[in-house]
mmCIF file of C-alpha atoms in Angstrom:
data_model
loop_
_atom_site.group_PDB
_atom_site.id
_atom_site.type_symbol
_atom_site.label_atom_id
_atom_site.label_comp_id
_atom_site.label_asym_id
_atom_site.label_seq_id
_atom_site.Cartn_x
_atom_site.Cartn_y
_atom_site.Cartn_z
ATOM 1 C CA MET A 1 120.777 131.983 101.979
ATOM 2 C CA GLU A 2 119.415 128.664 103.588
ATOM 3 C CA GLN A 3 120.968 126.258 100.846
ATOM 4 C CA ASP A 4 123.559 123.491 101.936
ATOM 5 C CA CYS A 5 126.841 124.380 99.965
ATOM 6 C CA ALA A 6 127.283 122.152 97.125
ATOM 7 C CA VAL A 7 129.934 120.487 98.401
ATOM 8 C CA CYS A 8 130.257 119.832 101.478
ATOM 9 C CA GLY A 9 126.488 120.332 102.922
ATOM 10 C CA GLY A 10 127.232 122.706 106.160
ATOM 11 C CA LYS A 11 125.472 126.971 106.011
ATOM 12 C CA ALA A 12 126.156 127.758 102.726
ATOM 13 C CA ALA A 13 128.022 131.816 103.084
ATOM 14 C CA HIS A 14 127.580 132.377 99.277
ATOM 15 C CA ARG A 15 126.190 131.158 96.289
ATOM 16 C CA CYS A 16 128.058 131.900 92.250
ATOM 17 C CA ALA A 17 128.155 135.380 91.678
ATOM 18 C CA SER A 18 127.204 133.717 87.570
ATOM 19 C CA CYS A 19 123.996 131.695 87.538
ATOM 20 C CA GLN A 20 123.061 132.532 91.922
ATOM 21 C CA SER A 21 121.660 128.748 91.668
ATOM 22 C CA VAL A 22 125.221 127.165 93.848
ATOM 23 C CA SER A 23 126.163 127.220 97.297
ATOM 24 C CA TYR A 24 128.727 127.183 99.072
ATOM 25 C CA CYS A 25 130.628 127.632 102.579
ATOM 26 C CA SER A 26 133.807 129.012 100.665
ATOM 27 C CA ALA A 27 135.747 129.918 98.246
ATOM 28 C CA GLU A 28 137.784 127.113 98.438
ATOM 29 C CA HIS A 29 134.665 124.995 98.066
ATOM 30 C CA GLN A 30 133.047 126.347 94.850
ATOM 31 C CA LYS A 31 136.631 126.267 93.314
ATOM 32 C CA GLU A 32 137.298 123.042 93.777
ATOM 33 C CA ASP A 33 133.097 122.361 92.689
ATOM 34 C CA TRP A 34 134.259 124.546 89.460
ATOM 35 C CA ASN A 35 135.296 122.284 86.400
ATOM 36 C CA GLY A 36 131.387 119.639 87.884
ATOM 37 C CA HIS A 37 130.007 123.323 87.842
ATOM 38 C CA ARG A 38 130.829 125.160 84.968
ATOM 39 C CA LYS A 39 129.538 123.256 82.201
ATOM 40 C CA HIS A 40 125.950 124.714 84.202
ATOM 41 C CA CYS A 41 126.052 127.580 84.522
ATOM 42 C CA ARG A 42 125.126 130.343 83.017
ATOM 43 C CA TYR A 43 127.441 132.643 80.642
ATOM 44 C CA PHE A 44 126.417 135.845 80.749
ATOM 45 C CA LYS A 45 125.432 138.300 83.189
ATOM 46 C CA ILE A 46 122.232 141.527 82.996
ATOM 47 C CA VAL A 47 123.265 144.338 84.017
ATOM 48 C CA GLU A 48 121.483 147.867 83.740
ATOM 49 C CA ASP A 49 123.260 149.895 82.037
ATOM 50 C CA SER A 50 120.977 154.310 82.975
ATOM 51 C CA ASN A 51 121.810 154.806 78.738
ATOM 52 C CA LEU A 52 121.148 151.551 76.788
ATOM 53 C CA GLY A 53 119.154 150.085 80.049
ATOM 54 C CA LYS A 54 118.908 146.643 81.001
ATOM 55 C CA GLY A 55 121.540 143.489 78.906
ATOM 56 C CA PHE A 56 123.485 140.442 78.578
ATOM 57 C CA ILE A 57 127.139 140.795 79.388
ATOM 58 C CA ALA A 58 129.412 137.307 79.508
ATOM 59 C CA THR A 59 130.810 136.333 82.171
ATOM 60 C CA ARG A 60 133.485 134.062 80.814
ATOM 61 C CA ASP A 61 134.985 133.199 77.310
ATOM 62 C CA ILE A 62 132.028 131.568 75.172
ATOM 63 C CA LYS A 63 132.908 128.856 71.943
ATOM 64 C CA ALA A 64 131.214 130.880 69.019
ATOM 65 C CA GLY A 65 127.580 129.359 68.095
ATOM 66 C CA THR A 66 127.335 127.969 71.616
ATOM 67 C CA VAL A 67 123.960 128.686 72.771
ATOM 68 C CA ILE A 68 124.012 130.754 75.206
ATOM 69 C CA PHE A 69 119.310 131.529 75.863
ATOM 70 C CA GLU A 70 116.344 130.455 73.927
ATOM 71 C CA GLU A 71 113.555 131.487 74.543
ATOM 72 C CA GLU A 72 109.959 131.174 72.671
ATOM 73 C CA PRO A 73 107.948 135.010 71.927
ATOM 74 C CA VAL A 74 104.679 135.563 73.658
ATOM 75 C CA ALA A 75 103.394 136.625 69.916
ATOM 76 C CA VAL A 76 104.512 136.396 66.391
ATOM 77 C CA SER A 77 103.316 138.192 63.649
ATOM 78 C CA PRO A 78 104.241 137.396 59.441
ATOM 79 C CA VAL A 79 104.735 141.469 58.227
ATOM 80 C CA LEU A 80 101.198 141.767 56.418
ATOM 81 C CA GLU A 81 103.103 145.735 55.546
ATOM 82 C CA ILE A 82 102.017 146.499 51.365
ATOM 83 C CA SER A 83 105.626 148.453 51.385
ATOM 84 C CA TYR A 84 107.257 145.228 52.229
ATOM 85 C CA LEU A 85 105.029 142.903 49.656
ATOM 86 C CA GLU A 86 106.294 145.131 46.969
ATOM 87 C CA SER A 87 109.708 145.359 47.669
ATOM 88 C CA ARG A 88 109.173 141.205 46.999
ATOM 89 C CA ARG A 89 107.246 141.381 43.889
ATOM 90 C CA GLY A 90 103.751 142.054 45.501
ATOM 91 C CA LEU A 91 103.893 138.609 47.278
ATOM 92 C CA ILE A 92 101.746 138.207 50.452
ATOM 93 C CA CYS A 93 102.849 136.159 53.583
ATOM 94 C CA CYS A 94 101.290 133.434 55.753
ATOM 95 C CA LEU A 95 99.315 134.969 58.295
ATOM 96 C CA THR A 96 100.702 132.326 60.304
ATOM 97 C CA CYS A 97 103.908 131.300 59.029
ATOM 98 C CA GLY A 98 104.527 134.733 56.965
ATOM 99 C CA LEU A 99 106.365 132.283 54.362
ATOM 100 C CA ALA A 100 106.379 134.470 50.594
ATOM 101 C CA ASP A 101 103.919 133.254 48.153
ATOM 102 C CA ASP A 102 107.530 132.876 45.790
ATOM 103 C CA GLU A 103 108.449 130.969 48.699
ATOM 104 C CA TRP A 104 105.501 128.109 49.471
ATOM 105 C CA GLN A 105 105.352 124.389 47.804
ATOM 106 C CA PRO A 106 102.922 122.453 45.039
ATOM 107 C CA SER A 107 101.963 120.648 47.965
ATOM 108 C CA MET A 108 100.909 123.424 49.704
ATOM 109 C CA THR A 109 97.038 124.944 49.458
ATOM 110 C CA GLY A 110 96.989 128.275 48.414
ATOM 111 C CA HIS A 111 96.062 131.827 49.222
ATOM 112 C CA ARG A 112 93.176 131.766 51.949
ATOM 113 C CA CYS A 113 92.754 130.281 55.303
ATOM 114 C CA THR A 114 89.021 128.740 54.362
ATOM 115 C CA ARG A 115 87.477 130.166 57.282
ATOM 116 C CA CYS A 116 88.767 133.941 56.993
ATOM 117 C CA LYS A 117 89.739 134.302 53.453
ATOM 118 C CA TRP A 118 93.083 135.602 55.252
ATOM 119 C CA PRO A 119 96.346 134.176 53.080
ATOM 120 C CA ILE A 120 97.475 130.978 54.534
ATOM 121 C CA CYS A 121 100.340 128.605 52.438
ATOM 122 C CA SER A 122 98.528 125.187 53.880
ATOM 123 C CA THR A 123 96.034 123.132 55.541
ATOM 124 C CA GLU A 124 98.932 122.486 58.433
ATOM 125 C CA CYS A 125 99.346 126.883 58.676
ATOM 126 C CA GLU A 126 95.538 126.653 59.034
ATOM 127 C CA GLU A 127 94.897 125.014 61.740
ATOM 128 C CA LEU A 128 97.158 126.072 64.168
ATOM 129 C CA PRO A 129 95.518 127.628 67.685
ATOM 130 C CA MET A 130 98.133 130.001 67.025
ATOM 131 C CA HIS A 131 96.147 131.736 63.577
ATOM 132 C CA ALA A 132 92.421 129.730 64.487
ATOM 133 C CA GLU A 133 91.975 130.583 68.386
ATOM 134 C CA ASN A 134 93.108 134.101 67.190
ATOM 135 C CA GLU A 135 91.915 136.190 64.519
ATOM 136 C CA CYS A 136 91.089 133.685 62.177
ATOM 137 C CA GLU A 137 88.064 133.704 64.755
ATOM 138 C CA ILE A 138 87.637 137.286 65.189
ATOM 139 C CA PHE A 139 87.922 137.968 61.203
ATOM 140 C CA ALA A 140 85.743 134.906 60.424
ATOM 141 C CA SER A 141 83.030 136.530 62.848
ATOM 142 C CA HIS A 142 83.175 139.683 61.457
ATOM 143 C CA LYS A 143 83.641 138.761 58.046
ATOM 144 C CA PHE A 144 87.067 141.097 58.384
ATOM 145 C CA GLU A 145 88.443 140.521 55.111
ATOM 146 C CA TYR A 146 92.010 141.117 53.821
ATOM 147 C CA GLU A 147 93.503 144.260 52.024
ATOM 148 C CA PRO A 148 97.186 143.507 51.432
ATOM 149 C CA GLU A 149 96.922 147.894 50.668
ATOM 150 C CA SER A 150 96.122 148.047 53.518
ATOM 151 C CA THR A 151 98.649 149.446 56.358
ATOM 152 C CA GLY A 152 99.190 147.966 59.750
ATOM 153 C CA LEU A 153 97.938 144.178 58.981
ATOM 154 C CA SER A 154 101.043 143.482 61.162
ATOM 155 C CA ASP A 155 99.929 145.471 63.817
ATOM 156 C CA LEU A 156 96.286 144.503 63.806
ATOM 157 C CA VAL A 157 97.222 140.444 64.116
ATOM 158 C CA MET A 158 99.962 141.035 66.997
ATOM 159 C CA GLY A 159 97.275 142.676 69.267
ATOM 160 C CA ILE A 160 94.730 140.466 68.095
ATOM 161 C CA ARG A 161 97.691 138.028 69.753
ATOM 162 C CA VAL A 162 98.375 139.262 72.527
#
């Protein structure tokens, strides 16, 4: 355990069962600290089920709209599959942000990256490291052209980004 009690600084006997980040010497000190600690204590615990796998379970009532968990994705990829694009009337999507071309603003530059020639909505998206330092370098150096009829393009981009 090796942590000190959050209330008295004495030798801790247990941790908060919900967040495991604060230690206490007794249940009384944990109760005493609860009004202050509850604002920082986790809203959930991680559990594992043999059928469902790992997941979150609320540890207390949560107010609607409360953010309980935030995480950056390891990688993102736009939907470049023809079936999706056909459902969107044959539109193309920006390789970086995924915005369909019917949503592009008039100030956005157009349909192709200047280096790799794949769909890009703006100079900003073209220059983002997520695109410029990943698939753009590979596609440009190998002259790998964008073909909207191809399948698996999203998987290809995701594979490069991971």
